[in-house]
Structure formats: C-alpha cells, structure tokens
C-alpha cells in the first residue's frame, strides 16, 4: 500500500503549473475520450445476464432460507447495474442526452429502483464542488460530519452518538444507503428538484418497488420475505457506500458561500485513487480511478486505466498532489479522519462545560 504525492504541492512556496487544457489535450491525443460502444454492449449484456440469473434463482428456490444467498448476489448485481447508470449519466456511453437517459432510467429506476433524475442533479453538484462542506450534496446528506463546527447540527441523542463514534458508525450507517437511494426520488419530487420527466421518473420508481415487493412476498413467507429484503437492501447500500467512501472522504474540505479553488485544483486535491488491479477495477466500476474520473467525467470507464499513468505523471511534474493508496488503507484513512473529527468535537464539548458552569 503506497501513497504518492508531491509533499510541497499546494504549500505557499510551491509552484503549480498544471493546466486543465494541457492535460485534456494529452488524453485526447491518445484517443482516451473516444466512446467505447463495443465495451458497453458487453457490460450491459453482462449486467442483464447477472440480474436475470439472480431473479431466476430466486424463482426456482422458492420459499427457502437459501434465498438469503440470492439476496447477497442480487445486492452485488444492483450495485453493478447502478454503475452502468452512473456511466450513462456522465455520457460515457452516449454523447446525446436521449441515449444516456434511456440507459440511465432503465438501469436506475426500472432495474434497481434508484431515481436517475434525482441522481444526475445530485451527482453533478458533487462533481462541481467535491468536498465542499456546504455545496457538495455527498457531504451534506451524510449522518456523520466532516468538520467539528457541524456538531451543532446534530442535536438528538442518536445523532450525537453517531458523531461520537463515527469512525466505525459510518460503515454501519451506509447499510441504510439502499433505503435512502430508493426514497431520494420521492423526496426530490416533493422538493421540486426533479426538473425533467418527474411524473415518468416516479412512475418507473413505483413500478420497480411494486414489482419487487410483490415478487418477494409472493414467493416467500412473511418472515423469510422480510429477512430477504433486509439482507438485500442492507448489502446493496453497503456496497454502494463502499464504492464511494474512499473517493474523497478524509481529504481536504473547505467551506463558504463561494468556491475558492479553480476547477482542476478542486478535483485533484479532493480525490483519492485506489491502487488498481483487474478485480478492483471490476468491483469499483472504474471509480478507483477517482482523480482521472473527476478530471474527465465523460471518459468511458474502460479508458480510465490507460489514462492513469499519463495523468499521474503530468500532475506530479506540474506541482500537483496525487493521492493513491491500497484498498484497505483507503478505508482506514476514512475512519482515521472521521475519528479525528470526533475527537475534536469531544475536546470542544469538554472545553465548553466549565464555561457553561460559570455562567
């Protein structure tokens, strides 16, 4: 497990000469922004085959506790299917909105019950303002906090417990992520945040959930059905949380009404790569190349591996950091950071008690 970075990058005396235009010309010159239709035909077909195999096994097993194994398999399938929706939203599959929407709504709303309309708006804001405490929705929607000053927003006993133990509670809370993803489209619609196709979006979501619960409770007895749903949705959420946790958490955060960092800098200094191999690439759907993905969101997943050495060399030779660690180290870094925030909150609360007693 290694971390590669320029220790002087970003310090007052360092010289940063990196240019988004230059690194873009570099990857375009290698053809790395070109679409990969054959690759995505294979990926979509494979995902549909895996989902079909999972639901076929579910139908054949019938009312059996072995269905919990099917729930584990389908949780993985749901995550892989939503990764295709992620790529569609970034126009990695089609450059046109119509093509991307077709794939995105099919893989999100229909196959996994996650609102593609909500996700595209949410994820675009995240890409524009990664790790911004007020502007990044991946920060603001979490139950844990990433800066001690946000402790005042967590007032209930449960919320305070989570913050106090968030170094490990984070990995407990992400098991609820599947439920939250299913509800996000309805919440967004209530807030008026679904800008396009709102009625169709909710109709497809409802169709998925109705079909899902009908199938589960038709085949399984109530006790087994509830166990299946809990295991499937908890592991689906856990998988989705594991996919996104290492990408930015534990890296520099910032706040304020305005964005102070230029686009290239904010993408690089807030992103972390996980050292690649074929298994990691498959499990993470290319998100382990987070720096490259944030610099070039529309780059097809297949090309991220080829772009990585080019981008890494360019950034390091032009005064920028490059965070790259092993898989287990990435999760440990997240836990260590969250634990440091918890310790800071505890110290601030201890310091406040004597002052409050003197009032």
Short mmCIF file of C-alpha atoms in Angstrom, two decimals:
data_model
loop_
_atom_site.label_atom_id
_atom_site.label_comp_id
_atom_site.label_asym_id
_atom_site.label_seq_id
_atom_site.Cartn_x
_atom_site.Cartn_y
_atom_site.Cartn_z
CA UNK A 1 0.00 0.00 0.00
CA UNK A 2 1.52 3.29 -1.06
CA UNK A 3 0.69 6.95 -1.17
CA UNK A 4 2.17 9.02 -3.98
CA UNK A 5 2.07 12.75 -3.69
CA UNK A 6 4.24 15.82 -4.01
CA UNK A 7 4.62 17.00 -0.37
CA UNK A 8 5.19 20.56 -1.48
CA UNK A 9 2.20 20.84 -3.75
CA UNK A 10 -0.31 23.37 -2.54
CA UNK A 11 2.04 24.91 0.05
CA UNK A 12 2.67 28.69 -0.03
CA UNK A 13 6.09 28.30 -1.66
CA UNK A 14 5.20 25.64 -4.20
CA UNK A 15 4.82 26.30 -7.91
CA UNK A 16 1.78 24.76 -9.57
CA UNK A 17 1.83 24.95 -13.35
CA UNK A 18 -0.77 22.33 -14.21
CA UNK A 19 -3.36 23.28 -16.79
CA UNK A 20 -6.66 21.55 -17.48
CA UNK A 21 -6.30 22.41 -21.14
CA UNK A 22 -2.87 20.77 -21.34
CA UNK A 23 -3.83 17.52 -19.61
CA UNK A 24 -7.02 17.38 -21.69
CA UNK A 25 -5.00 17.65 -24.90
CA UNK A 26 -2.76 14.88 -23.58
CA UNK A 27 -5.58 12.37 -23.06
CA UNK A 28 -7.46 13.39 -26.19
CA UNK A 29 -4.30 12.90 -28.21
CA UNK A 30 -4.26 9.27 -27.04
CA UNK A 31 -7.91 8.80 -28.06
CA UNK A 32 -8.97 8.23 -24.45
CA UNK A 33 -12.12 10.37 -24.70
CA UNK A 34 -13.46 8.31 -27.61
CA UNK A 35 -16.63 6.31 -26.99
CA UNK A 36 -16.37 2.55 -26.47
CA UNK A 37 -19.68 1.15 -27.79
CA UNK A 38 -18.49 -2.46 -28.00
CA UNK A 39 -17.32 -2.42 -24.40
CA UNK A 40 -20.64 -1.07 -23.13
CA UNK A 41 -22.66 -3.54 -25.18
CA UNK A 42 -20.72 -6.26 -23.36
CA UNK A 43 -21.12 -4.61 -19.93
CA UNK A 44 -24.85 -4.02 -20.30
CA UNK A 45 -25.39 -7.57 -21.56
CA UNK A 46 -23.35 -9.00 -18.69
CA UNK A 47 -25.28 -6.99 -16.09
CA UNK A 48 -28.63 -8.00 -17.53
CA UNK A 49 -27.47 -11.63 -17.57
CA UNK A 50 -26.37 -11.44 -13.91
CA UNK A 51 -29.66 -9.85 -12.86
CA UNK A 52 -31.65 -12.41 -14.82
CA UNK A 53 -29.65 -15.24 -13.23
CA UNK A 54 -30.30 -13.82 -9.78
CA UNK A 55 -34.05 -13.47 -10.21
CA UNK A 56 -34.26 -16.86 -11.94
CA UNK A 57 -32.55 -18.45 -8.94
CA UNK A 58 -34.98 -16.59 -6.70
CA UNK A 59 -37.97 -18.04 -8.57
CA UNK A 60 -36.56 -21.57 -8.61
CA UNK A 61 -35.53 -21.69 -4.95
CA UNK A 62 -38.98 -20.76 -3.74
CA UNK A 63 -39.80 -20.41 -0.04
CA UNK A 64 -36.35 -21.26 1.31
CA UNK A 65 -33.83 -19.69 3.67
CA UNK A 66 -31.28 -20.22 0.89
CA UNK A 67 -32.86 -17.11 -0.61
CA UNK A 68 -30.59 -15.10 1.69
CA UNK A 69 -27.70 -16.19 -0.53
CA UNK A 70 -29.71 -14.93 -3.51
CA UNK A 71 -30.16 -11.62 -1.65
CA UNK A 72 -26.38 -11.29 -1.32
CA UNK A 73 -25.87 -11.98 -5.02
CA UNK A 74 -28.61 -9.55 -6.08
CA UNK A 75 -27.15 -6.82 -3.86
CA UNK A 76 -23.94 -7.08 -5.87
CA UNK A 77 -25.94 -7.13 -9.13
CA UNK A 78 -27.85 -3.99 -8.13
CA UNK A 79 -24.58 -2.18 -7.43
CA UNK A 80 -23.08 -3.22 -10.75
CA UNK A 81 -26.26 -2.18 -12.55
CA UNK A 82 -26.24 1.26 -10.96
CA UNK A 83 -22.62 1.68 -12.04
CA UNK A 84 -23.87 1.43 -15.63
CA UNK A 85 -26.44 4.11 -14.78
CA UNK A 86 -23.61 6.22 -13.37
CA UNK A 87 -21.69 5.96 -16.65
CA UNK A 88 -24.82 6.80 -18.64
CA UNK A 89 -25.37 9.93 -16.55
CA UNK A 90 -21.85 11.08 -17.37
CA UNK A 91 -22.46 10.47 -21.10
CA UNK A 92 -19.73 7.87 -21.23
CA UNK A 93 -22.00 5.55 -23.23
CA UNK A 94 -23.81 8.06 -25.49
CA UNK A 95 -22.89 11.69 -26.02
CA UNK A 96 -26.55 12.59 -26.54
CA UNK A 97 -28.86 13.18 -23.59
CA UNK A 98 -31.58 11.00 -25.09
CA UNK A 99 -29.35 7.92 -25.29
CA UNK A 100 -27.92 8.48 -21.82
CA UNK A 101 -31.37 8.99 -20.33
CA UNK A 102 -32.70 5.80 -21.91
CA UNK A 103 -29.89 3.69 -20.40
CA UNK A 104 -29.94 5.62 -17.12
CA UNK A 105 -33.67 5.36 -16.41
CA UNK A 106 -33.65 1.68 -17.37
CA UNK A 107 -30.75 0.78 -15.07
CA UNK A 108 -31.73 3.16 -12.29
CA UNK A 109 -35.50 3.49 -11.98
CA UNK A 110 -36.60 0.22 -13.59
CA UNK A 111 -33.94 -2.33 -12.63
CA UNK A 112 -32.77 -1.05 -9.22
CA UNK A 113 -35.35 1.48 -8.03
CA UNK A 114 -33.00 4.47 -7.87
CA UNK A 115 -34.20 7.73 -9.43
CA UNK A 116 -31.95 8.60 -12.35
CA UNK A 117 -33.42 12.11 -12.49
CA UNK A 118 -32.55 12.76 -8.85
CA UNK A 119 -29.13 11.19 -9.17
CA UNK A 120 -27.98 13.23 -12.18
CA UNK A 121 -28.72 16.52 -10.42
CA UNK A 122 -27.22 15.34 -7.14
CA UNK A 123 -24.09 13.91 -8.73
CA UNK A 124 -23.48 16.91 -10.98
CA UNK A 125 -23.36 19.16 -7.90
CA UNK A 126 -20.93 16.74 -6.27
CA UNK A 127 -18.61 16.85 -9.28
CA UNK A 128 -18.75 20.63 -9.36
CA UNK A 129 -17.98 21.06 -5.64
CA UNK A 130 -16.29 17.92 -4.29
CA UNK A 131 -15.69 18.01 -0.52
CA UNK A 132 -17.23 21.45 -0.11
CA UNK A 133 -18.97 21.39 3.26
CA UNK A 134 -21.94 23.46 2.11
CA UNK A 135 -22.17 22.77 -1.63
CA UNK A 136 -21.33 19.07 -2.04
CA UNK A 137 -24.51 17.03 -1.51
CA UNK A 138 -22.42 13.92 -0.79
CA UNK A 139 -21.21 15.80 2.31
CA UNK A 140 -24.45 17.45 3.38
CA UNK A 141 -26.62 14.31 3.17
CA UNK A 142 -24.46 12.19 5.49
CA UNK A 143 -25.25 11.43 9.13
CA UNK A 144 -21.57 11.75 10.03
CA UNK A 145 -19.83 15.13 9.99
CA UNK A 146 -16.60 16.16 8.30
CA UNK A 147 -15.86 19.29 10.31
CA UNK A 148 -16.27 19.78 14.06
CA UNK A 149 -18.23 23.01 13.61
CA UNK A 150 -21.11 20.98 12.19
CA UNK A 151 -21.64 19.32 15.58
CA UNK A 152 -24.29 21.97 16.32
CA UNK A 153 -26.43 20.47 13.53
CA UNK A 154 -26.53 17.10 15.31
CA UNK A 155 -28.65 17.63 18.40
CA UNK A 156 -30.58 14.40 19.07
CA UNK A 157 -29.19 11.61 21.25
CA UNK A 158 -28.89 9.31 18.23
CA UNK A 159 -27.15 11.93 16.10
CA UNK A 160 -24.68 12.75 18.87
CA UNK A 161 -23.93 9.05 19.36
CA UNK A 162 -23.22 8.67 15.65
CA UNK A 163 -20.85 11.65 15.66
CA UNK A 164 -19.10 10.40 18.82
CA UNK A 165 -18.43 7.01 17.21
CA UNK A 166 -18.46 7.92 13.55
CA UNK A 167 -15.09 6.29 12.79
CA UNK A 168 -16.93 2.95 12.79
CA UNK A 169 -20.58 4.07 12.71
CA UNK A 170 -20.05 5.35 9.18
CA UNK A 171 -19.81 1.74 7.98
CA UNK A 172 -22.96 0.86 9.89
CA UNK A 173 -24.93 3.81 8.54
CA UNK A 174 -24.11 3.07 4.90
CA UNK A 175 -26.19 -0.10 5.21
CA UNK A 176 -29.17 2.29 5.13
CA UNK A 177 -27.94 3.80 1.87
CA UNK A 178 -30.07 1.48 -0.26
CA UNK A 179 -33.23 2.65 1.52
CA UNK A 180 -32.19 6.27 1.18
CA UNK A 181 -31.47 5.83 -2.52
CA UNK A 182 -34.93 4.36 -3.08
CA UNK A 183 -36.56 7.27 -1.27
CA UNK A 184 -34.44 10.04 -2.79
CA UNK A 185 -36.52 10.37 -5.95
CA UNK A 186 -39.74 10.85 -3.98
CA UNK A 187 -38.05 13.34 -1.64
CA UNK A 188 -36.63 15.25 -4.59
CA UNK A 189 -40.06 15.36 -6.27
CA UNK A 190 -41.64 16.74 -3.10
CA UNK A 191 -39.00 19.50 -3.04
CA UNK A 192 -39.48 20.24 -6.73
CA UNK A 193 -35.95 19.09 -7.51
CA UNK A 194 -36.88 16.66 -10.31
CA UNK A 195 -36.52 19.03 -13.24
CA UNK A 196 -37.32 16.66 -16.12
CA UNK A 197 -39.73 13.78 -16.59
CA UNK A 198 -40.83 13.97 -12.94
CA UNK A 199 -44.07 12.02 -13.46
CA UNK A 200 -42.38 9.30 -15.53
CA UNK A 201 -39.50 9.14 -13.05
CA UNK A 202 -41.82 8.49 -10.11
CA UNK A 203 -43.98 6.10 -12.13
CA UNK A 204 -40.97 3.95 -13.02
CA UNK A 205 -39.73 4.04 -9.42
CA UNK A 206 -43.12 2.95 -8.15
CA UNK A 207 -43.31 0.23 -10.80
CA UNK A 208 -39.98 -1.19 -9.65
CA UNK A 209 -40.86 -1.13 -5.95
CA UNK A 210 -44.31 -2.63 -6.56
CA UNK A 211 -42.83 -5.42 -8.67
CA UNK A 212 -40.03 -6.03 -6.17
CA UNK A 213 -42.26 -6.36 -3.10
CA UNK A 214 -44.89 -8.34 -4.99
CA UNK A 215 -42.30 -10.87 -6.12
CA UNK A 216 -40.66 -11.17 -2.70
CA UNK A 217 -43.87 -11.59 -0.72
CA UNK A 218 -45.48 -13.81 -3.38
CA UNK A 219 -42.64 -16.34 -3.35
CA UNK A 220 -41.57 -16.15 0.30
CA UNK A 221 -43.44 -16.48 3.57
CA UNK A 222 -43.63 -13.18 5.52
CA UNK A 223 -40.68 -13.93 7.83
CA UNK A 224 -38.39 -15.02 5.02
CA UNK A 225 -39.56 -12.15 2.84
CA UNK A 226 -38.67 -9.57 5.49
CA UNK A 227 -35.29 -11.24 6.05
CA UNK A 228 -34.63 -11.24 2.29
CA UNK A 229 -35.46 -7.53 1.96
CA UNK A 230 -33.31 -6.57 4.97
CA UNK A 231 -30.28 -8.53 3.76
CA UNK A 232 -30.64 -7.46 0.14
CA UNK A 233 -31.16 -3.77 0.82
CA UNK A 234 -28.57 -3.56 3.61
CA UNK A 235 -25.88 -5.16 1.46
CA UNK A 236 -26.89 -3.11 -1.59
CA UNK A 237 -26.46 0.04 0.49
CA UNK A 238 -23.22 -1.24 1.98
CA UNK A 239 -21.82 -1.98 -1.47
CA UNK A 240 -22.79 1.45 -2.76
CA UNK A 241 -21.23 3.04 0.34
CA UNK A 242 -18.02 1.07 -0.13
CA UNK A 243 -17.86 2.21 -3.75
CA UNK A 244 -17.96 5.90 -2.90
CA UNK A 245 -16.37 6.11 0.59
CA UNK A 246 -12.67 6.05 -0.43
CA UNK A 247 -13.06 8.57 -3.22
CA UNK A 248 -12.97 11.84 -1.27
CA UNK A 249 -13.55 11.33 2.44
CA UNK A 250 -10.57 12.12 4.62
CA UNK A 251 -9.17 14.56 2.07
CA UNK A 252 -9.18 18.38 2.37
CA UNK A 253 -12.53 20.10 2.89
CA UNK A 254 -13.46 23.73 2.54
CA UNK A 255 -16.50 25.92 3.15
CA UNK A 256 -18.05 29.28 2.34
CA UNK A 257 -20.68 30.74 0.09
CA UNK A 258 -18.27 30.92 -2.86
CA UNK A 259 -15.96 28.31 -4.38
CA UNK A 260 -12.37 29.46 -3.94
CA UNK A 261 -10.48 26.71 -5.79
CA UNK A 262 -10.15 26.55 -9.56
CA UNK A 263 -11.80 23.57 -11.23
CA UNK A 264 -8.68 21.46 -11.78
CA UNK A 265 -7.32 22.00 -8.27
CA UNK A 266 -10.59 21.18 -6.52
CA UNK A 267 -10.88 17.90 -8.46
CA UNK A 268 -7.32 16.73 -7.78
CA UNK A 269 -6.73 17.70 -4.15
CA UNK A 270 -10.07 16.24 -3.01
CA UNK A 271 -9.83 12.90 -4.85
CA UNK A 272 -8.15 9.63 -3.90
CA UNK A 273 -7.28 6.71 -6.17
CA UNK A 274 -7.27 3.09 -5.03
CA UNK A 275 -4.34 1.12 -6.40
CA UNK A 276 -5.70 -0.83 -9.38
CA UNK A 277 -5.85 -4.43 -10.41
CA UNK A 278 -8.43 -6.25 -12.53
CA UNK A 279 -10.54 -7.30 -9.52
CA UNK A 280 -10.57 -3.79 -8.04
CA UNK A 281 -11.42 -2.28 -11.43
CA UNK A 282 -14.39 -4.64 -11.77
CA UNK A 283 -15.66 -4.23 -8.20
CA UNK A 284 -15.42 -0.42 -8.29
CA UNK A 285 -16.57 0.03 -11.87
CA UNK A 286 -13.61 2.31 -12.57
CA UNK A 287 -14.31 4.61 -9.62
CA UNK A 288 -10.99 3.55 -8.12
CA UNK A 289 -9.51 5.92 -10.74
CA UNK A 290 -11.24 8.78 -8.99
CA UNK A 291 -8.75 11.50 -9.93
CA UNK A 292 -9.00 10.68 -13.62
CA UNK A 293 -12.78 10.30 -13.39
CA UNK A 294 -13.20 13.70 -11.77
CA UNK A 295 -10.95 15.39 -14.31
CA UNK A 296 -12.71 13.67 -17.22
CA UNK A 297 -16.22 12.58 -16.15
CA UNK A 298 -17.24 11.67 -19.70
CA UNK A 299 -14.22 9.43 -20.29
CA UNK A 300 -15.50 5.87 -20.85
CA UNK A 301 -14.76 3.61 -17.92
CA UNK A 302 -12.58 1.31 -20.00
CA UNK A 303 -10.12 4.13 -20.76
CA UNK A 304 -9.54 5.24 -17.16
CA UNK A 305 -6.91 2.55 -16.62
CA UNK A 306 -4.95 3.71 -19.67
CA UNK A 307 -5.23 7.37 -18.72
CA UNK A 308 -3.98 6.86 -15.16
CA UNK A 309 -0.20 6.81 -15.75
CA UNK A 310 -0.44 9.76 -18.15
CA UNK A 311 -2.46 11.88 -15.72
CA UNK A 312 -0.33 10.89 -12.74
CA UNK A 313 2.93 11.81 -14.44
CA UNK A 314 1.51 15.09 -15.71
CA UNK A 315 0.16 16.21 -12.33
CA UNK A 316 3.27 15.31 -10.33
CA UNK A 317 5.61 17.01 -12.80
CA UNK A 318 3.45 20.14 -12.74
CA UNK A 319 3.30 20.70 -8.99
CA UNK A 320 0.06 18.91 -8.10
CA UNK A 321 -0.54 16.19 -5.49
CA UNK A 322 -1.64 12.69 -6.44
CA UNK A 323 -3.26 10.61 -3.69
CA UNK A 324 -3.08 6.88 -4.40
CA UNK A 325 -3.35 4.17 -1.72
CA UNK A 326 -4.14 0.50 -1.34
CA UNK A 327 -7.69 -0.74 -0.86
CA UNK A 328 -7.62 -1.37 2.90
CA UNK A 329 -5.56 1.75 3.50
CA UNK A 330 -8.24 3.83 1.78
CA UNK A 331 -10.90 2.74 4.27
CA UNK A 332 -8.53 3.15 7.20
CA UNK A 333 -7.81 6.72 6.09
CA UNK A 334 -11.54 7.45 6.03
CA UNK A 335 -12.00 6.02 9.54
CA UNK A 336 -8.96 7.85 10.89
CA UNK A 337 -10.23 11.16 9.57
CA UNK A 338 -13.74 10.68 10.93
CA UNK A 339 -12.22 9.67 14.27
CA UNK A 340 -10.13 12.84 14.34
CA UNK A 341 -13.28 14.92 13.82
CA UNK A 342 -14.98 13.03 16.68
CA UNK A 343 -12.00 13.74 18.95
CA UNK A 344 -12.13 17.42 18.05
CA UNK A 345 -15.86 17.53 18.82
CA UNK A 346 -15.25 15.85 22.19
CA UNK A 347 -12.48 18.35 23.01
CA UNK A 348 -14.70 21.31 22.13
CA UNK A 349 -17.52 19.94 24.28
CA UNK A 350 -15.18 19.39 27.23
CA UNK A 351 -13.87 22.92 26.89
CA UNK A 352 -17.41 24.31 26.81
CA UNK A 353 -18.58 22.61 30.01
CA UNK A 354 -16.60 24.67 32.59
CA UNK A 355 -17.53 27.86 30.80
CA UNK A 356 -21.18 26.89 30.89
CA UNK A 357 -20.89 26.09 34.62
CA UNK A 358 -19.57 29.54 35.38
CA UNK A 359 -22.49 31.30 33.71
#
